[in-house]
């Protein structure tokens, strides 16, 4: 039997959209998947979904995500973290305890990380023993996070560096019906960075990561091409934000985040209605109904 997989893109605060979609899934008890894969904030969002904790991700993003303990430019200027992802993970577990048994009894969650020695993606299945290490690694944005998480025989940085949208990995693992939740509208494509020279300077101790960042746009756009033109033996279903999605990578205004979350809830609700045949939407009416 062909496997069904759920893939969640990262995108920092843009992850509020996926949080909304997944909350709509939780409300409808929708989980037909055999496994899930997320990168960076996408992996974090999957924790709440698989633990069946409605609005957990929303609360973390809109409460802790806007805290100066997490995002602090003044601290960064003084040599500290711009985004303290370890604080975010640990505090999330304290203030919004994870239903760990439910999570671990659910389908597997794989989180993408980037190996700093090779610049390639490593995908860890989240377990009780490695959860904090993996979540720190998959969200450890280069330069913005000063520490380099090391475990399982290597050291890692943000999974989105090597594989922002791990749809090809889902296919490689046997999925032939893949649902992808994006952080950008369907029309988006990533432009190549003009600041490689700066990254090489800032990442002089991690030249492999700097090189991986240089080619990140190519891998990102290749993943989009796979989504838009999947292999003949696969179906890819896409849930993407609308063109007027207001949330940026580091948005912190509560009203903007609330708007992005509601767009996610609406997209997830429309997607399920369309999937079940309750109501049919055109692509113009429902960007989440692409390739159903």
Short mmCIF file of C-alpha atoms in Angstrom, two decimals:
data_model
loop_
_atom_site.label_atom_id
_atom_site.label_comp_id
_atom_site.label_asym_id
_atom_site.label_seq_id
_atom_site.Cartn_x
_atom_site.Cartn_y
_atom_site.Cartn_z
CA UNK A 1 0.00 0.00 0.00
CA UNK A 2 1.29 3.46 -0.91
CA UNK A 3 2.01 5.59 2.11
CA UNK A 4 0.47 8.97 2.89
CA UNK A 5 2.73 11.64 4.38
CA UNK A 6 2.35 15.14 5.76
CA UNK A 7 5.16 17.63 5.07
CA UNK A 8 5.40 21.02 6.81
CA UNK A 9 7.67 23.83 5.67
CA UNK A 10 9.44 26.03 8.23
CA UNK A 11 9.50 29.80 8.01
CA UNK A 12 9.82 31.07 11.60
CA UNK A 13 6.76 33.19 12.48
CA UNK A 14 5.21 32.31 9.12
CA UNK A 15 4.59 28.96 10.78
CA UNK A 16 1.45 30.52 12.29
CA UNK A 17 -0.31 29.58 9.04
CA UNK A 18 0.53 25.88 9.43
CA UNK A 19 -0.52 26.12 13.09
CA UNK A 20 -3.97 27.21 11.91
CA UNK A 21 -4.23 24.49 9.27
CA UNK A 22 -3.20 21.80 11.73
CA UNK A 23 -5.68 23.06 14.33
CA UNK A 24 -8.42 22.65 11.71
CA UNK A 25 -7.16 19.09 11.19
CA UNK A 26 -7.22 18.42 14.94
CA UNK A 27 -10.78 19.73 15.23
CA UNK A 28 -11.91 17.31 12.50
CA UNK A 29 -9.72 14.46 13.84
CA UNK A 30 -8.09 14.30 10.41
CA UNK A 31 -4.92 12.22 10.32
CA UNK A 32 -4.76 9.73 7.45
CA UNK A 33 -0.95 9.84 7.34
CA UNK A 34 1.58 7.09 7.88
CA UNK A 35 4.34 9.54 8.79
CA UNK A 36 5.09 13.27 9.01
CA UNK A 37 8.17 15.37 8.22
CA UNK A 38 8.88 18.97 9.15
CA UNK A 39 11.76 21.39 8.89
CA UNK A 40 12.47 24.03 11.52
CA UNK A 41 9.18 25.64 12.65
CA UNK A 42 7.37 23.00 10.60
CA UNK A 43 8.69 20.27 12.89
CA UNK A 44 7.70 22.30 15.95
CA UNK A 45 4.16 22.67 14.61
CA UNK A 46 3.90 18.92 14.15
CA UNK A 47 4.48 18.34 17.87
CA UNK A 48 1.16 19.93 18.76
CA UNK A 49 -0.65 18.25 15.88
CA UNK A 50 0.50 14.74 16.69
CA UNK A 51 -0.05 15.31 20.43
CA UNK A 52 -3.63 16.38 19.50
CA UNK A 53 -3.27 19.65 21.42
CA UNK A 54 -5.47 22.24 19.78
CA UNK A 55 -3.93 25.77 19.75
CA UNK A 56 -0.71 24.68 21.48
CA UNK A 57 1.41 25.89 18.55
CA UNK A 58 -0.66 29.07 18.31
CA UNK A 59 -0.06 29.83 21.99
CA UNK A 60 3.68 29.22 21.70
CA UNK A 61 4.03 31.48 18.65
CA UNK A 62 1.81 34.31 19.89
CA UNK A 63 3.03 34.24 23.50
CA UNK A 64 6.61 32.97 23.66
CA UNK A 65 7.51 33.73 20.05
CA UNK A 66 7.10 37.48 20.56
CA UNK A 67 8.98 37.51 23.87
CA UNK A 68 12.32 39.31 24.17
CA UNK A 69 13.64 36.15 25.78
CA UNK A 70 13.26 34.53 22.37
CA UNK A 71 13.85 37.32 19.85
CA UNK A 72 16.20 40.06 21.02
CA UNK A 73 18.16 42.26 18.57
CA UNK A 74 19.88 44.11 21.42
CA UNK A 75 21.21 40.82 22.82
CA UNK A 76 22.38 39.88 19.32
CA UNK A 77 24.35 43.11 18.92
CA UNK A 78 26.15 42.28 22.16
CA UNK A 79 27.12 38.84 20.86
CA UNK A 80 24.17 36.76 22.07
CA UNK A 81 21.36 34.95 20.28
CA UNK A 82 19.02 36.81 18.00
CA UNK A 83 16.59 33.90 18.38
CA UNK A 84 17.11 31.66 21.41
CA UNK A 85 15.52 28.45 20.18
CA UNK A 86 16.66 26.38 23.15
CA UNK A 87 14.88 28.77 25.50
CA UNK A 88 11.80 28.54 23.31
CA UNK A 89 11.76 24.73 23.32
CA UNK A 90 12.37 24.38 27.05
CA UNK A 91 9.92 27.11 28.05
CA UNK A 92 7.28 25.72 25.70
CA UNK A 93 7.44 22.39 27.48
CA UNK A 94 7.15 24.12 30.87
CA UNK A 95 4.30 26.50 30.07
CA UNK A 96 2.45 24.37 27.53
CA UNK A 97 3.23 20.77 28.57
CA UNK A 98 3.29 18.36 25.67
CA UNK A 99 1.05 15.28 25.77
CA UNK A 100 4.10 13.14 25.17
CA UNK A 101 2.39 9.75 25.31
CA UNK A 102 -0.14 10.84 22.68
CA UNK A 103 2.66 12.21 20.50
CA UNK A 104 4.77 9.06 20.69
CA UNK A 105 1.77 6.76 20.17
CA UNK A 106 0.89 8.64 16.97
CA UNK A 107 2.52 8.26 13.55
CA UNK A 108 6.28 8.97 13.31
CA UNK A 109 7.54 12.55 13.23
CA UNK A 110 10.79 13.16 11.36
CA UNK A 111 12.58 16.49 11.74
CA UNK A 112 15.05 17.76 9.18
CA UNK A 113 18.42 19.04 10.39
CA UNK A 114 21.52 20.18 8.51
CA UNK A 115 24.81 18.45 9.30
CA UNK A 116 27.46 21.18 9.61
CA UNK A 117 30.20 18.80 8.42
CA UNK A 118 28.51 17.86 5.16
CA UNK A 119 25.90 20.55 4.52
CA UNK A 120 23.37 17.81 3.83
CA UNK A 121 20.10 16.99 5.55
CA UNK A 122 19.73 14.46 8.35
CA UNK A 123 16.22 13.38 9.32
CA UNK A 124 15.72 12.30 12.92
CA UNK A 125 12.66 10.50 14.15
CA UNK A 126 11.58 12.33 17.29
CA UNK A 127 11.64 10.18 20.43
CA UNK A 128 11.28 10.81 24.14
CA UNK A 129 15.06 10.77 24.53
CA UNK A 130 16.03 13.08 21.66
CA UNK A 131 13.10 15.51 21.49
CA UNK A 132 14.88 18.54 22.97
CA UNK A 133 18.09 17.95 20.99
CA UNK A 134 16.26 17.49 17.69
CA UNK A 135 13.96 20.48 18.19
CA UNK A 136 16.90 22.70 19.06
CA UNK A 137 18.84 21.50 16.01
CA UNK A 138 16.03 21.77 13.46
CA UNK A 139 15.39 25.41 14.47
CA UNK A 140 19.00 26.51 15.11
CA UNK A 141 19.16 29.25 12.49
CA UNK A 142 22.78 29.96 11.45
CA UNK A 143 24.20 33.26 12.77
CA UNK A 144 20.96 34.05 14.66
CA UNK A 145 21.57 31.18 17.11
CA UNK A 146 25.10 31.15 18.47
CA UNK A 147 25.29 27.58 19.73
CA UNK A 148 25.72 24.50 17.55
CA UNK A 149 23.66 21.53 18.83
CA UNK A 150 25.72 18.34 18.86
CA UNK A 151 24.34 14.83 19.42
CA UNK A 152 24.20 11.45 17.74
CA UNK A 153 27.79 11.71 16.56
CA UNK A 154 27.66 15.05 14.75
CA UNK A 155 26.65 18.72 15.01
CA UNK A 156 23.70 20.38 13.32
CA UNK A 157 22.04 23.61 12.27
CA UNK A 158 18.58 24.59 11.04
CA UNK A 159 17.00 21.90 8.87
CA UNK A 160 15.70 24.51 6.43
CA UNK A 161 19.27 25.19 5.27
CA UNK A 162 19.52 21.78 3.59
CA UNK A 163 15.85 20.94 3.05
CA UNK A 164 13.22 23.62 3.64
CA UNK A 165 10.37 21.55 2.20
CA UNK A 166 11.22 17.86 2.71
CA UNK A 167 8.74 16.59 0.09
CA UNK A 168 11.38 14.63 -1.83
CA UNK A 169 12.39 12.88 1.38
CA UNK A 170 8.76 11.91 1.96
CA UNK A 171 8.70 10.40 -1.54
CA UNK A 172 12.02 8.63 -0.92
CA UNK A 173 10.51 7.06 2.20
CA UNK A 174 7.69 5.56 0.15
CA UNK A 175 4.96 8.21 0.31
CA UNK A 176 2.93 8.46 -2.88
CA UNK A 177 0.14 10.66 -1.51
CA UNK A 178 1.81 13.69 0.04
CA UNK A 179 0.14 16.67 1.68
CA UNK A 180 2.37 19.74 1.92
CA UNK A 181 1.68 22.83 4.03
CA UNK A 182 3.71 25.77 2.74
CA UNK A 183 4.63 29.07 4.40
CA UNK A 184 4.45 31.15 1.22
CA UNK A 185 1.76 31.52 -1.47
CA UNK A 186 1.86 29.11 -4.40
CA UNK A 187 3.30 31.80 -6.67
CA UNK A 188 6.43 32.19 -4.53
CA UNK A 189 9.90 31.18 -5.62
CA UNK A 190 13.09 31.82 -3.66
CA UNK A 191 15.56 34.29 -5.10
CA UNK A 192 19.26 33.56 -4.87
CA UNK A 193 20.99 35.46 -2.11
CA UNK A 194 23.41 38.26 -2.98
CA UNK A 195 24.98 38.18 0.47
CA UNK A 196 27.05 34.99 0.24
CA UNK A 197 30.17 37.01 0.96
CA UNK A 198 28.65 38.16 4.24
CA UNK A 199 27.58 34.65 5.20
CA UNK A 200 31.08 33.37 4.51
CA UNK A 201 32.46 36.01 6.84
CA UNK A 202 29.86 35.45 9.58
CA UNK A 203 30.20 31.67 9.26
CA UNK A 204 33.98 31.53 8.92
CA UNK A 205 34.02 28.70 11.47
CA UNK A 206 31.36 26.79 9.47
CA UNK A 207 32.27 27.22 5.77
CA UNK A 208 30.23 24.16 4.77
CA UNK A 209 27.09 25.77 6.17
CA UNK A 210 27.90 29.00 4.33
CA UNK A 211 28.18 27.03 1.09
CA UNK A 212 24.90 25.24 1.80
CA UNK A 213 23.19 28.60 2.29
CA UNK A 214 24.55 29.74 -1.08
CA UNK A 215 22.73 26.90 -2.85
CA UNK A 216 19.63 26.88 -0.63
CA UNK A 217 17.45 28.70 -3.17
CA UNK A 218 18.22 26.05 -5.78
CA UNK A 219 17.09 23.23 -3.48
CA UNK A 220 14.03 25.18 -2.39
CA UNK A 221 12.89 25.82 -5.94
CA UNK A 222 13.59 22.21 -6.89
CA UNK A 223 11.23 21.15 -4.11
CA UNK A 224 8.59 23.52 -5.48
CA UNK A 225 9.08 22.05 -8.93
CA UNK A 226 8.60 18.56 -7.48
CA UNK A 227 5.37 19.76 -5.85
CA UNK A 228 4.06 21.33 -9.04
CA UNK A 229 5.21 18.48 -11.26
CA UNK A 230 5.26 15.32 -9.14
CA UNK A 231 6.31 11.90 -10.47
CA UNK A 232 3.59 10.01 -12.31
CA UNK A 233 3.19 7.55 -9.44
CA UNK A 234 2.64 10.28 -6.82
CA UNK A 235 0.02 12.85 -5.87
CA UNK A 236 0.98 16.02 -4.05
CA UNK A 237 -1.72 18.05 -2.29
CA UNK A 238 -0.80 21.59 -1.32
CA UNK A 239 -2.10 23.93 1.35
CA UNK A 240 -0.58 27.38 0.90
CA UNK A 241 -1.23 30.85 2.31
CA UNK A 242 -3.20 33.30 0.16
CA UNK A 243 -1.40 36.02 -1.80
CA UNK A 244 -2.23 38.60 0.86
CA UNK A 245 -0.74 36.59 3.72
CA UNK A 246 0.63 39.33 6.01
CA UNK A 247 3.06 37.43 8.24
CA UNK A 248 6.80 37.81 7.67
CA UNK A 249 9.62 35.67 9.03
CA UNK A 250 10.06 37.84 12.13
CA UNK A 251 6.57 39.38 12.48
CA UNK A 252 5.71 40.06 16.12
CA UNK A 253 2.53 42.13 16.07
CA UNK A 254 -0.30 40.14 17.68
CA UNK A 255 -2.91 41.37 15.19
CA UNK A 256 -0.78 40.29 12.23
CA UNK A 257 -0.13 36.86 13.75
CA UNK A 258 -3.81 36.44 14.56
CA UNK A 259 -4.71 37.24 10.96
CA UNK A 260 -2.19 34.69 9.70
CA UNK A 261 -3.52 32.05 12.07
CA UNK A 262 -7.12 32.61 10.99
CA UNK A 263 -6.04 32.31 7.35
CA UNK A 264 -4.55 28.93 8.25
CA UNK A 265 -7.71 27.77 10.02
CA UNK A 266 -9.81 28.84 7.05
CA UNK A 267 -7.47 27.16 4.58
CA UNK A 268 -7.53 23.92 6.57
CA UNK A 269 -11.32 24.03 6.88
CA UNK A 270 -11.77 24.66 3.14
CA UNK A 271 -9.28 21.93 2.32
CA UNK A 272 -11.16 19.33 4.35
CA UNK A 273 -14.54 20.42 2.99
CA UNK A 274 -13.22 20.14 -0.54
CA UNK A 275 -11.52 16.82 0.15
CA UNK A 276 -14.69 15.33 1.61
CA UNK A 277 -16.88 16.74 -1.17
CA UNK A 278 -18.90 18.83 1.27
CA UNK A 279 -18.23 21.92 -0.84
CA UNK A 280 -16.23 22.47 -4.01
CA UNK A 281 -13.92 25.44 -4.34
CA UNK A 282 -12.05 26.84 -7.31
CA UNK A 283 -8.32 27.46 -6.93
CA UNK A 284 -9.06 31.19 -6.85
CA UNK A 285 -11.43 30.64 -3.93
CA UNK A 286 -9.19 28.20 -2.08
CA UNK A 287 -5.41 28.14 -2.51
CA UNK A 288 -5.47 25.14 -0.16
CA UNK A 289 -7.36 23.06 -2.73
CA UNK A 290 -4.49 22.73 -5.18
CA UNK A 291 -3.97 19.22 -6.63
CA UNK A 292 -6.77 17.50 -4.72
#
